[in-house]
Short mmCIF file of C-alpha atoms and ligand atoms in Angstrom, two decimals:
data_model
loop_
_atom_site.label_atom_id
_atom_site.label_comp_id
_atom_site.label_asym_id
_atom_site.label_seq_id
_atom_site.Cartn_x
_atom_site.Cartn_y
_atom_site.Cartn_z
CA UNK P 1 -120.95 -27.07 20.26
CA UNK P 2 -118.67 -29.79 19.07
CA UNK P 3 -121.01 -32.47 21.29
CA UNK P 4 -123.60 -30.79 19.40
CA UNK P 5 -122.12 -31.33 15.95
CA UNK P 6 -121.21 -34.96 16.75
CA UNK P 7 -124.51 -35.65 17.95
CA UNK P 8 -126.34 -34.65 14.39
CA UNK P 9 -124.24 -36.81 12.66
CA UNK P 10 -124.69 -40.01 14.44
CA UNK P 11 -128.56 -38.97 14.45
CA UNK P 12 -127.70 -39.18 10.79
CA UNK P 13 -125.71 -42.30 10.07
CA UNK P 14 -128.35 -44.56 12.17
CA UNK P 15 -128.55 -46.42 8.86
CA UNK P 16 -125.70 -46.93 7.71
CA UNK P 17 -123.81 -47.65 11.41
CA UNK P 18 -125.92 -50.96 11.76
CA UNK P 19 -124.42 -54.00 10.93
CA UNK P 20 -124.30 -55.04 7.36
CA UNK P 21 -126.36 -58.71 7.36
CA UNK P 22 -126.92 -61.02 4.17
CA UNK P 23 -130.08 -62.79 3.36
CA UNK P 24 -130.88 -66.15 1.07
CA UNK P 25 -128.52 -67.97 2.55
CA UNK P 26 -125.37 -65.94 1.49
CA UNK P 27 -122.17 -65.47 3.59
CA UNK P 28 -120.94 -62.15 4.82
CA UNK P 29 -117.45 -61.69 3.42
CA UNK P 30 -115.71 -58.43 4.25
CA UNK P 31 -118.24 -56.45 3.50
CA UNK P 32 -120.18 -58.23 0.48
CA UNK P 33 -122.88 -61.44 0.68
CA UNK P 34 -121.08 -64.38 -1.06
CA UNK P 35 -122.61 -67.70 -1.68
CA UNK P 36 -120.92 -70.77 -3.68
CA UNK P 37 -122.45 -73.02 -6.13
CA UNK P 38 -119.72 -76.22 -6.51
CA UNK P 39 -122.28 -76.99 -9.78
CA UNK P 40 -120.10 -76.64 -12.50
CA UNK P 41 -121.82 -75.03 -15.77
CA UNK P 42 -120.45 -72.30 -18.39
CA UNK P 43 -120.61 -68.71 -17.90
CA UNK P 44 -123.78 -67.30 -18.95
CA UNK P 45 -125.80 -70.15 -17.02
CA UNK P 46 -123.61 -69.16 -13.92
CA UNK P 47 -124.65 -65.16 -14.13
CA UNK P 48 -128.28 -66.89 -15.14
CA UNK P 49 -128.42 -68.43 -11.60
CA UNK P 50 -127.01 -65.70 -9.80
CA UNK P 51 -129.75 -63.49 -11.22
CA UNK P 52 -132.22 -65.85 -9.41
CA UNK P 53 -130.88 -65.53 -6.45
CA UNK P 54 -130.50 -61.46 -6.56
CA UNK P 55 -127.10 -61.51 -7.71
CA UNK P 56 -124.06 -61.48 -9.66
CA UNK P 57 -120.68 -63.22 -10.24
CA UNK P 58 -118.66 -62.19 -7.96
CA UNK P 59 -116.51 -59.04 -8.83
CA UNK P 60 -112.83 -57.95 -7.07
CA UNK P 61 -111.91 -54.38 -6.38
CA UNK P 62 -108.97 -55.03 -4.04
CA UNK P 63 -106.32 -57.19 -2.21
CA UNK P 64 -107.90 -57.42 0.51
CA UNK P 65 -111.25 -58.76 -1.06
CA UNK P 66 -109.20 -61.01 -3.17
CA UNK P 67 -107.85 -63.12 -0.49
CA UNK P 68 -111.49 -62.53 1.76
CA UNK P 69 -112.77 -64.80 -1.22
CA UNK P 70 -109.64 -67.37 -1.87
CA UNK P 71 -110.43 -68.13 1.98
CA UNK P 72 -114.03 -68.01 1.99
CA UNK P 73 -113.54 -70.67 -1.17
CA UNK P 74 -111.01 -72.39 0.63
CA UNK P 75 -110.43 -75.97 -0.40
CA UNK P 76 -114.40 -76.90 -2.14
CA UNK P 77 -113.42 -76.27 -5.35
CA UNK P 78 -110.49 -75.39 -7.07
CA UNK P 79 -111.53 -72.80 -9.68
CA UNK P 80 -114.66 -70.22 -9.88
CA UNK P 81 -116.34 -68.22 -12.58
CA UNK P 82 -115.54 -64.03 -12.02
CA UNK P 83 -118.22 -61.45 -13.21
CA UNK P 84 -115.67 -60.48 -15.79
CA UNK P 85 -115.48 -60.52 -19.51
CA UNK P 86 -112.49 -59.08 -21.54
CA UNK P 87 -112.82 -57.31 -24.76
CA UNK P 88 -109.18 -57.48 -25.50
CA UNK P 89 -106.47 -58.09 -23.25
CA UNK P 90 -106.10 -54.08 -22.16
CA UNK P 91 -109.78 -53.94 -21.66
CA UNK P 92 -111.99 -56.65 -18.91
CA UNK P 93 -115.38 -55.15 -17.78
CA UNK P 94 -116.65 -56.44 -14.38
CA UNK P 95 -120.23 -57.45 -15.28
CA UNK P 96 -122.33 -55.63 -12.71
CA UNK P 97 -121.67 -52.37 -14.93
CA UNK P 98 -118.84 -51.18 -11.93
CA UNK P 99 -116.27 -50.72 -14.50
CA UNK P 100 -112.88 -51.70 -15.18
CA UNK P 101 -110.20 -53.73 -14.01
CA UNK P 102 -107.82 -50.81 -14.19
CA UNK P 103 -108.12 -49.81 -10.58
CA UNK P 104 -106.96 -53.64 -9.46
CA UNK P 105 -106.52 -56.88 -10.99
CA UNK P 106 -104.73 -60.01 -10.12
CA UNK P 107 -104.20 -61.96 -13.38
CA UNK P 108 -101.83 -64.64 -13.55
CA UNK P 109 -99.17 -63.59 -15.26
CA UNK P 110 -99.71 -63.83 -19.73
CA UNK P 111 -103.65 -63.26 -18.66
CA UNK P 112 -105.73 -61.60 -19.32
CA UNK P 113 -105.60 -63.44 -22.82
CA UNK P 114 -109.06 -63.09 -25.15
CA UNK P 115 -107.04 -65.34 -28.03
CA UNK P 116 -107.96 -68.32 -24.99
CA UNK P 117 -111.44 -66.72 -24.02
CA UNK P 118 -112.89 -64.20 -23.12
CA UNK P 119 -114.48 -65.22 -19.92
CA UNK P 120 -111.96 -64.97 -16.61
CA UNK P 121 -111.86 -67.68 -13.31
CA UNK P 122 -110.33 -67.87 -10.17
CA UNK P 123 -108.16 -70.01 -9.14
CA UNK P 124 -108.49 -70.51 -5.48
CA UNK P 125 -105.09 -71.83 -4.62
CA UNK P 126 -103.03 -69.08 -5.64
CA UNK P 127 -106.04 -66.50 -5.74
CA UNK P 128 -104.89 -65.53 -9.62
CA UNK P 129 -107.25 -64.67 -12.45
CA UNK P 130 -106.87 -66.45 -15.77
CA UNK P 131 -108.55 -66.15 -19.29
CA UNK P 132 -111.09 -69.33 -20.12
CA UNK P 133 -113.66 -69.87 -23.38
CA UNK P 134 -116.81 -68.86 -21.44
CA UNK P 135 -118.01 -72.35 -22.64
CA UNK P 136 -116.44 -74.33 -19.79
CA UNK P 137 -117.99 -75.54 -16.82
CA UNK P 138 -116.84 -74.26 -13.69
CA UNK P 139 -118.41 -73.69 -10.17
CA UNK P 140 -119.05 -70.31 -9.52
CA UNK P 141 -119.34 -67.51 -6.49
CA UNK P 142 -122.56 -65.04 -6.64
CA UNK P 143 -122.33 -62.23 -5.03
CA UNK P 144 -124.93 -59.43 -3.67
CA UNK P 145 -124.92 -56.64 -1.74
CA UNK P 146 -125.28 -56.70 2.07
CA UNK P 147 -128.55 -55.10 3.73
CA UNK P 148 -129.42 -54.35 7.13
CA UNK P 149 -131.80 -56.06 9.58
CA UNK P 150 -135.21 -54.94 8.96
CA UNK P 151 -138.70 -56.97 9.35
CA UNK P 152 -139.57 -55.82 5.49
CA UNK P 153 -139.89 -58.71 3.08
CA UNK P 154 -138.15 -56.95 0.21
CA UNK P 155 -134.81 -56.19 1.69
CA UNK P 156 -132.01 -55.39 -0.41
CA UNK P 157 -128.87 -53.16 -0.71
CA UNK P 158 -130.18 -51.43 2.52
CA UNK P 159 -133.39 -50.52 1.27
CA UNK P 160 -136.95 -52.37 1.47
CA UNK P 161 -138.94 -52.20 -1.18
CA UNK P 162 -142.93 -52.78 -1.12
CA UNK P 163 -144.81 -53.61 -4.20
CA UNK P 164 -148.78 -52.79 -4.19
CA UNK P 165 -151.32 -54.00 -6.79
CA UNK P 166 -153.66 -51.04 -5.18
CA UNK P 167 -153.68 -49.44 -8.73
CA UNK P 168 -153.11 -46.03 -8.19
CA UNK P 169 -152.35 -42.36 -10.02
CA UNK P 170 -148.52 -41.14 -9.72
CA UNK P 171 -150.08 -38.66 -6.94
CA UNK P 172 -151.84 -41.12 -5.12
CA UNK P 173 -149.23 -43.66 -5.30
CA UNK P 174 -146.36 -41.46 -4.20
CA UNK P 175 -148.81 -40.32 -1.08
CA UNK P 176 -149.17 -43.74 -0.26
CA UNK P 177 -145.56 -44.60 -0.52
CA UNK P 178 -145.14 -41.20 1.62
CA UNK P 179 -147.25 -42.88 4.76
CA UNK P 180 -144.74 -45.27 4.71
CA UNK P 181 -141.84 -43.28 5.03
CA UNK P 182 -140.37 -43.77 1.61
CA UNK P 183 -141.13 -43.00 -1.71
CA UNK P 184 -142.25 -44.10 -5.57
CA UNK P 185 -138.92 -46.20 -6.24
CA UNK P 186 -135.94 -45.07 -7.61
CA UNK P 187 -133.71 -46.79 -9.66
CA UNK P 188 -129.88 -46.86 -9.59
CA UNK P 189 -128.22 -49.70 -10.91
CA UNK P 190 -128.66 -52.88 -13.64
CA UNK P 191 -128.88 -54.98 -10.54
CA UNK P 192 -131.85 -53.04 -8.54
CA UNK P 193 -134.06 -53.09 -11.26
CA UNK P 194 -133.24 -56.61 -11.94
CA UNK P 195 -134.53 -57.60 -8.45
CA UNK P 196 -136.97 -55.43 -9.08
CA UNK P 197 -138.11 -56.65 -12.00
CA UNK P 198 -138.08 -60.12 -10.24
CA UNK P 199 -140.83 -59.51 -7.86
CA UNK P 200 -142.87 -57.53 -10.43
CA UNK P 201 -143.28 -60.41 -12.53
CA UNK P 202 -144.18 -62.85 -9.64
CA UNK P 203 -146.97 -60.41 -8.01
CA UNK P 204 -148.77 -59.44 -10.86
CA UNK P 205 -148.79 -58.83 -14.76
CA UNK P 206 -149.71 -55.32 -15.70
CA UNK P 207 -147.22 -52.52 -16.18
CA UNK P 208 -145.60 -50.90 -13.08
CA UNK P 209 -145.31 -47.35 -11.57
CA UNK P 210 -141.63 -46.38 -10.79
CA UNK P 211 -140.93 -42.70 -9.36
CA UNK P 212 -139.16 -41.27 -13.14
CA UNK P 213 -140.36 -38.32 -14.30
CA UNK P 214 -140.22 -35.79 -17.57
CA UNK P 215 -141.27 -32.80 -15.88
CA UNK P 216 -139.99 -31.41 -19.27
CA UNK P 217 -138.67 -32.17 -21.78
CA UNK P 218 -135.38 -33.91 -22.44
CA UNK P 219 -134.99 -33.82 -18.33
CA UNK P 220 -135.48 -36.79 -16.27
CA UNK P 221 -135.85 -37.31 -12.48
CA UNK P 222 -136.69 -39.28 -9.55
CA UNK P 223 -139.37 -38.06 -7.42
CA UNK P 224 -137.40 -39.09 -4.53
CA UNK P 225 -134.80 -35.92 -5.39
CA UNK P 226 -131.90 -38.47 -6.04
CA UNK P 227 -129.25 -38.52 -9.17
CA UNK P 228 -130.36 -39.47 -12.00
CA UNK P 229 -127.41 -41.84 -12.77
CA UNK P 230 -128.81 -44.81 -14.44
CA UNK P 231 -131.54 -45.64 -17.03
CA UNK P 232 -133.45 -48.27 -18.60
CA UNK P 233 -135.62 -46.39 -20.92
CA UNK P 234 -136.62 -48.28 -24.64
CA UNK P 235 -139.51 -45.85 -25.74
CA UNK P 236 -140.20 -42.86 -27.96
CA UNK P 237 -140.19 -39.66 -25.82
CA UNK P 238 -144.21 -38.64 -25.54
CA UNK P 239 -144.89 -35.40 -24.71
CA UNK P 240 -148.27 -36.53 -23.05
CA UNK P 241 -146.55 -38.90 -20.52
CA UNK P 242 -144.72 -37.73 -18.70
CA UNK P 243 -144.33 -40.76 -15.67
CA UNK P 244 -142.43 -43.62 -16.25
CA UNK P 245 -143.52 -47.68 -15.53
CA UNK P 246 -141.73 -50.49 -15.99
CA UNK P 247 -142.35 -53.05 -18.17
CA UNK P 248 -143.84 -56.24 -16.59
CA UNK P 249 -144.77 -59.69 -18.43
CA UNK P 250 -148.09 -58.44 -19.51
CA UNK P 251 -147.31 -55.72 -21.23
CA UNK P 252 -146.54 -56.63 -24.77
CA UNK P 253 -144.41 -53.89 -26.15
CA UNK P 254 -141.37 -53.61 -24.16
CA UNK P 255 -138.90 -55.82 -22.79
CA UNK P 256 -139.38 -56.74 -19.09
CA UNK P 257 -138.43 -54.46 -16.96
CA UNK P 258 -137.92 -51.80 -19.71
CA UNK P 259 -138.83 -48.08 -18.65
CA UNK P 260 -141.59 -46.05 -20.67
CA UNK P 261 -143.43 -43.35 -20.94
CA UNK P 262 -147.07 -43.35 -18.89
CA UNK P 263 -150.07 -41.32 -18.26
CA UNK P 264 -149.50 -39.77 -14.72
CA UNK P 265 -153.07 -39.74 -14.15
CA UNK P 266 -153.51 -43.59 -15.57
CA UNK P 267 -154.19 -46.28 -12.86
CA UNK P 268 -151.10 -49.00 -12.51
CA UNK P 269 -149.46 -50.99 -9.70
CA UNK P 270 -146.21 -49.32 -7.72
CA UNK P 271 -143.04 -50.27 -5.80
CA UNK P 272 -142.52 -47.86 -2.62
CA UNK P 273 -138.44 -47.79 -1.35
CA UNK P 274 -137.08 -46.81 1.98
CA UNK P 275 -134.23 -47.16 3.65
CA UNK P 276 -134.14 -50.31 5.96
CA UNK P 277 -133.61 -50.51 9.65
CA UNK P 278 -134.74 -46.98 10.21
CA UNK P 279 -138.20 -46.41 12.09
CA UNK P 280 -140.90 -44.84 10.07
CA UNK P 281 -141.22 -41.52 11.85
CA UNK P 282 -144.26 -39.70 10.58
CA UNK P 283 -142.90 -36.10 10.71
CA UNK P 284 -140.43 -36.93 7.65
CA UNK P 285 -139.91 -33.50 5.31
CA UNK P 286 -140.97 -33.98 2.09
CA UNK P 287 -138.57 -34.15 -0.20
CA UNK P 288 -137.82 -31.39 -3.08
CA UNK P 289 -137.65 -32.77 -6.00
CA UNK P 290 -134.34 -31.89 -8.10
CA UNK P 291 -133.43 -32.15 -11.70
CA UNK P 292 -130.65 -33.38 -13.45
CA UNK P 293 -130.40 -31.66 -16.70
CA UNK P 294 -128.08 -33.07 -19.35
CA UNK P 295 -127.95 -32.23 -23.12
CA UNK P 296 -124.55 -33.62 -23.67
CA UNK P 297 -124.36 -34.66 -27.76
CA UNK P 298 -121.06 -37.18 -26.36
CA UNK P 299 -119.80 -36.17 -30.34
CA UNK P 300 -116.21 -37.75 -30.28
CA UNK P 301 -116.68 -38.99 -26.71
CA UNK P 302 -114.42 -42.26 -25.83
CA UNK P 303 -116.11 -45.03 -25.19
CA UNK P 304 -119.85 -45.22 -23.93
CA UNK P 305 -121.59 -47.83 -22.27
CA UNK P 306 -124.80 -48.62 -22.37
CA UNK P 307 -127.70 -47.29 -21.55
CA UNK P 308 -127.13 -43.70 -22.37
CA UNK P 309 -128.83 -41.11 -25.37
CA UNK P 310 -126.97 -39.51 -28.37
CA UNK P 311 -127.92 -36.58 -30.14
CA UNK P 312 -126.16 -34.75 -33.34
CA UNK P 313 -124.17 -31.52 -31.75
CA UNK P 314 -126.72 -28.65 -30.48
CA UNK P 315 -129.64 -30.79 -30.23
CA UNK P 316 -132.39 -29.99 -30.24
CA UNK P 317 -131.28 -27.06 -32.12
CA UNK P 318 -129.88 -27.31 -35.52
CA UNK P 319 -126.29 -28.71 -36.00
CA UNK P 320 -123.76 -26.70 -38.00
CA UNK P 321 -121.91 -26.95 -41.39
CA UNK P 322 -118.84 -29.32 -41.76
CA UNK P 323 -119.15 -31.29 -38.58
CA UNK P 324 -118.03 -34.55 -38.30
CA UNK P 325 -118.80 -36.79 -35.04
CA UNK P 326 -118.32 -40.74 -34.17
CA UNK P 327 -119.88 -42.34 -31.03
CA UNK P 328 -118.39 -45.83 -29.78
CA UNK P 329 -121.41 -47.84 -27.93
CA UNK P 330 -120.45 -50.60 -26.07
CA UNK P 331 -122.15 -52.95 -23.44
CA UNK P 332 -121.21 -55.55 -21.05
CA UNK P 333 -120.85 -59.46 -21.27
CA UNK P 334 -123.25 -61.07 -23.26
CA UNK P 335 -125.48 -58.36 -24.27
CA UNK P 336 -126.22 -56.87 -27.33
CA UNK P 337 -127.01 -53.26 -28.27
CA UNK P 338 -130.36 -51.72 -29.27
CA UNK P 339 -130.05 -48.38 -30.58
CA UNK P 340 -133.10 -46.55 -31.08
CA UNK P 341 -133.36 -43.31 -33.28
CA UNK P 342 -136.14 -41.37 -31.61
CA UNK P 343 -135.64 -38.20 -33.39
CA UNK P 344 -134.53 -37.75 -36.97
CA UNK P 345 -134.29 -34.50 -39.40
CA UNK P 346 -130.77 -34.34 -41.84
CA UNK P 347 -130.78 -33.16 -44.93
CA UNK P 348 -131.85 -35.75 -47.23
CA UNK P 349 -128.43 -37.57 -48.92
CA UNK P 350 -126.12 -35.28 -48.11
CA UNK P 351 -125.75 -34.97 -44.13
CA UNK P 352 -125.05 -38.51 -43.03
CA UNK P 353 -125.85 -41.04 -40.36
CA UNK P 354 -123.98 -43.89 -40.34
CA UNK P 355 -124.11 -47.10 -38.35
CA UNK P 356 -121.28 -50.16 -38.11
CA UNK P 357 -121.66 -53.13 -36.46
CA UNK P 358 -118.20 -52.98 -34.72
CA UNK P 359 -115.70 -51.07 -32.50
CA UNK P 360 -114.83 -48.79 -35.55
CA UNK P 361 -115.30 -47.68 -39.33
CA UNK P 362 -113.79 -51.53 -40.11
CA UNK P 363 -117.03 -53.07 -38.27
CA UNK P 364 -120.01 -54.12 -41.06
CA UNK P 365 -121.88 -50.91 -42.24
CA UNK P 366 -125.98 -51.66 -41.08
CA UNK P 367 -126.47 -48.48 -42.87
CA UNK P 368 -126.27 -44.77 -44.23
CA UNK P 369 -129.56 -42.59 -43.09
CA UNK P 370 -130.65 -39.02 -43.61
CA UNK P 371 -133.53 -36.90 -44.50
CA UNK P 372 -136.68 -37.00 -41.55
CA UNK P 373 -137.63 -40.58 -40.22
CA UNK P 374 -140.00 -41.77 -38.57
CA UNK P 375 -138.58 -43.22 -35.01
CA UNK P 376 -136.12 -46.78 -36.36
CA UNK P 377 -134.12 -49.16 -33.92
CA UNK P 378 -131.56 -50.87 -34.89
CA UNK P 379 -129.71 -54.56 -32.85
CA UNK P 380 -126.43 -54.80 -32.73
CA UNK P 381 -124.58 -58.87 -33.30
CA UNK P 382 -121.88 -58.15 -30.72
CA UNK P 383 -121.03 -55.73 -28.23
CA UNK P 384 -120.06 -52.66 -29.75
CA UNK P 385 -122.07 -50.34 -32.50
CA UNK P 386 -119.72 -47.34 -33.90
CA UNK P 387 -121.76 -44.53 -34.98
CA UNK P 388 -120.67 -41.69 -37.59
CA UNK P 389 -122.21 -38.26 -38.41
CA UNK P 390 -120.60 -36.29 -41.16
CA UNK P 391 -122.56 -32.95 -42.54
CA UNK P 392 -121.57 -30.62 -45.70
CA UNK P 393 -121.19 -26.83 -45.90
CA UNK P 394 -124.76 -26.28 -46.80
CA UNK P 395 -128.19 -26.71 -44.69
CA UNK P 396 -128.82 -27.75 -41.57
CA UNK P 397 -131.83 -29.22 -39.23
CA UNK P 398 -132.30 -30.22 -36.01
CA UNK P 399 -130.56 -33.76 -36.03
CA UNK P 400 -130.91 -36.86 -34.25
CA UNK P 401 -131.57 -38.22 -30.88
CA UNK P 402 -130.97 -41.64 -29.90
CA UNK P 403 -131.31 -43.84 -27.04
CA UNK P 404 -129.14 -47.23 -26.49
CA UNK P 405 -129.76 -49.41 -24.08
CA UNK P 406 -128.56 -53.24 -23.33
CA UNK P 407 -130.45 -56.10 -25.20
CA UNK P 408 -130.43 -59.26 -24.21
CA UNK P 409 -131.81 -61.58 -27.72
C1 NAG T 501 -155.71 -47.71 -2.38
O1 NAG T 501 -155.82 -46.55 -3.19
C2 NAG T 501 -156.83 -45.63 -2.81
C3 NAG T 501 -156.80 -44.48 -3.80
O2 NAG T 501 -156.63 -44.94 -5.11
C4 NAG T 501 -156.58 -45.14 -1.40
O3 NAG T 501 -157.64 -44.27 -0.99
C5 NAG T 501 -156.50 -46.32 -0.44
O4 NAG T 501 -156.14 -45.88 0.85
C6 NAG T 501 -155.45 -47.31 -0.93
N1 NAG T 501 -155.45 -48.49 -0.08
C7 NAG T 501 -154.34 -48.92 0.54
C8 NAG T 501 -154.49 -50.18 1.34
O5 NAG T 501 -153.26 -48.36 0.45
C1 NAG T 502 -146.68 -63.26 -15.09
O1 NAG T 502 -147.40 -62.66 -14.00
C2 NAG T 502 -148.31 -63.53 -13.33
C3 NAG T 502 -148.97 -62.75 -12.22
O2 NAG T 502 -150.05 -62.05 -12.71
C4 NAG T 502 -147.60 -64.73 -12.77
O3 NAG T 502 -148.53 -65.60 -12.16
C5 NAG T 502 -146.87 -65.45 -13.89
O4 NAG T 502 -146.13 -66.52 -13.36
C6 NAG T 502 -145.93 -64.50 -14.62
N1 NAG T 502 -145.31 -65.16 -15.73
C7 NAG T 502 -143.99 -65.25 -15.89
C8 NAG T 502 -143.54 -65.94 -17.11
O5 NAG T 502 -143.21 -64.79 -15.08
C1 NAG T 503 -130.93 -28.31 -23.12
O1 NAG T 503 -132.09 -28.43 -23.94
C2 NAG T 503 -133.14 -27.52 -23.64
C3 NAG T 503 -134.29 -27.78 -24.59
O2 NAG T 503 -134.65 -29.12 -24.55
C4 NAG T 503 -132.65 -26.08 -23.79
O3 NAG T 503 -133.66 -25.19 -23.39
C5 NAG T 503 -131.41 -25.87 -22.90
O4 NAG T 503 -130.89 -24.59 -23.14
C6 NAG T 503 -130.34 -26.90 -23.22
N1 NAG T 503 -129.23 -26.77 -22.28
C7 NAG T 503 -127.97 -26.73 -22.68
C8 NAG T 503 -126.95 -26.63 -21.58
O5 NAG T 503 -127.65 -26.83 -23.85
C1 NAG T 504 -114.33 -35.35 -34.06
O1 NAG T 504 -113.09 -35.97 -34.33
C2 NAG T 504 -112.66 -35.83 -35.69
C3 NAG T 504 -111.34 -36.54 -35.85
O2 NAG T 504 -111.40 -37.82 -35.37
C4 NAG T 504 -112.54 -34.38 -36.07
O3 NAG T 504 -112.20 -34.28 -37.45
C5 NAG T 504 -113.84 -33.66 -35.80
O4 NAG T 504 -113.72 -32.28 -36.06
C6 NAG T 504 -114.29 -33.87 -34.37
N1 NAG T 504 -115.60 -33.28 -34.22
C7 NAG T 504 -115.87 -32.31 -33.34
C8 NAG T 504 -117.27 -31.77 -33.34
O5 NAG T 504 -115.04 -31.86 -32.55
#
């Protein structure tokens, strides 16, 4: 029985027990794909590059990590760009949307300290972090996750990804993807659907098929059955299309590599996913497809980072009488906000949406809207957009919705 048990799991962890390799010429470091650049250039151009090559700056979750990289650095140069940027000196973001430095940090004592920049290095001699303007050159570490060994061409984060111009129907495309033991892609992270985004826009120039669903309303999902725990959607919600593409550089609307709304039955390219290093058996179950449903208003929440939705409380039912809400948007680095109102029904002049440029009510006021609108968006200058809703004692409708997501100008 317990030989038995054993057994099933190692049948199960075939993946993830091979060894973790890196590809385009990055190092494996304890556990992450590193590669150096001694070029020294300021921090944008650094994350610029690192996107080109799949990556990020480097981020730093522990001690041990922290001295894996002050060796792997060793004596080429004597200071590196991080993947970090500092709001204030109680709050640094790590740049590949992974959070906070309050789990671990290593800053040199005094740091880290946004009056002298905002943008953090490492020094490789003592392995300590220090606050820089983001306008200085330095040489820089990108990093990327590690993959394993698998003959695919698009191999990355332990996946391989195919893309096919065979324009096909969600159905079809999803049956294809099927015969190869995956699935219509699914996307988790900033960074997948960069690289994704990547090879879109080098194969071909019309929109893309991605495995995001409505199947109703106000509910996404991935046809693959996983979480639905990130999103790049910039569209109006359209009850009549219920698939989702990305955004590709032909398609003159959205951004690149956007999400949107699209005909399941219309005809568009695809990306297929599986997991790499596993042999495509052809007796895989299908997979049951599970949603995620979340309604949450985030009224009074603490700070949210982009991309995520708002509504007014009770949404899409009517709000109630004397309620008062603010919502703190925020987003990483160098991006800006764009906040698009997709739904919109207060009572005209009297129940209140209000928008500041800022961290606060102190931030500029962009404006005071109510009544019903037609779908408005609305760019934030920095990296924060502080939202109010305030209603009276009298009337009430159904509210707002509102996607943000991060915008790059
Ligand atoms: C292309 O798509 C059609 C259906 O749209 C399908 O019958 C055919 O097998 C596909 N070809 C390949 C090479 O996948
Ligand atoms: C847009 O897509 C086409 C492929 O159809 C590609 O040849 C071209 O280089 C792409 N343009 C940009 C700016 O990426
Ligand atoms: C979420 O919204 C849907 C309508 O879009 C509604 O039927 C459902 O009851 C709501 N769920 C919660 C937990 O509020
Ligand atoms: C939100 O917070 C404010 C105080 O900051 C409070 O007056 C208000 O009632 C809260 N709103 C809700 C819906 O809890």
């Amino acid at each position: 029985m317990l030989f038995a048990f054993i057994a099933l799991i190692i049948i199960q962890l075939t993946n993830a027990s091979l060894p973790p390799i890196c590809v385009d010429g990055y190092t494996l470091v304890n556990g992450k794909c590193l590669r150096l650049f001694h070029e020294e250039t300021y921090h944008t151009r650094a994350e610029q590059t690192c996107r080109i090559f799949e990556g990020t700056l480097f981020d730093v979750k522990n001690a041990i990590d922290n001295r894996a990289i002050a060796s792997f650095i060793g004596s080429q140069v004597e200071t590196v760009w991080m993947g970090l940027f500092c709001f204030n000196n109680n709050l640094c973001l790590w740049d590949d949307n992974s959070g906070s430095t309050a789990a671990y940090d290593n800053f040199s004592p005094g740091n880290p300290k946004v009056t002298t920049g905002s943008c953090v290095y490492f020094e490789t001699s003592s392995g300590r972090w220090l606050s820089a303007p983001c306008t200085e050159p330095r040489s820089y570490v990108c990093e990327t996750p590690s993959t394993h060994e698998d003959p695919c061409y698009y191999n990355y984060n332990n996946y391989c990804y195919t893309f096919s111009h065979n324009q096909s129907s969600f159905t079809t495309a999803q049956a294809i993807c099927e015969e190869e033991c995956g699935n219509l892609v699914s996307i988790h992270s900033a960074n997948e659907n960069r690289y994704l985004m990547n090879i879109a826009s080098h194969r071909a120039s019309d929109n893309v098929l991605i495995g995001g669903m409505w199947p109703m309303d106000h509910m996404n999902t991935w046809v693959d059955g996983t979480m639905w725990d990130y999103s790049n959607i910039d569209s109006v919600y359209n009850p009549k299309n219920r698939c989702i593409a990305m955004a590709n550089n032909g398609t003159s609307e959205y951004n690149l590599g956007q999400w949107f709304g699209v005909d399941c039955e219309g005809l568009s390219s695809f990306f297929c996913k599986r997991p790499a290093g596993v042999p495509c058996s052809t007796d895989q179950p299908k997979v049951t497809v599970t949603p995620v449903p979340s309604n949450e208003s985030f009224c009074n929440s603490t700070v949210l980072m982009t991309p995520g939705i708002i509504t007014s409380p009770n949404y899409p039912q009517n709000y109630d009488n004397n309620v008062y809400c603010s919502y703190k948007l925020s987003t990483l680095g160098s991006y800006n906000i764009l906040l698009e109102f997709t739904s919109f029904s207060t009572e005209e002049n009297v129940d209140l949406v209000t928008v500041y440029d800022g961290e606060s009510t102190n931030g500029l006021k962009i404006g005071t809207y109510s009544g019903s609108r037609e779908p408005f968006h609305l760019i934030s200058k920095g990296n924060n957009f502080f939202v109010t809703f305030a209603t009276d004692s009298r009337n009430v409708f159904k509210g707002f919705s509102a996607t943000f997501v991060a915008y790059s100008t």
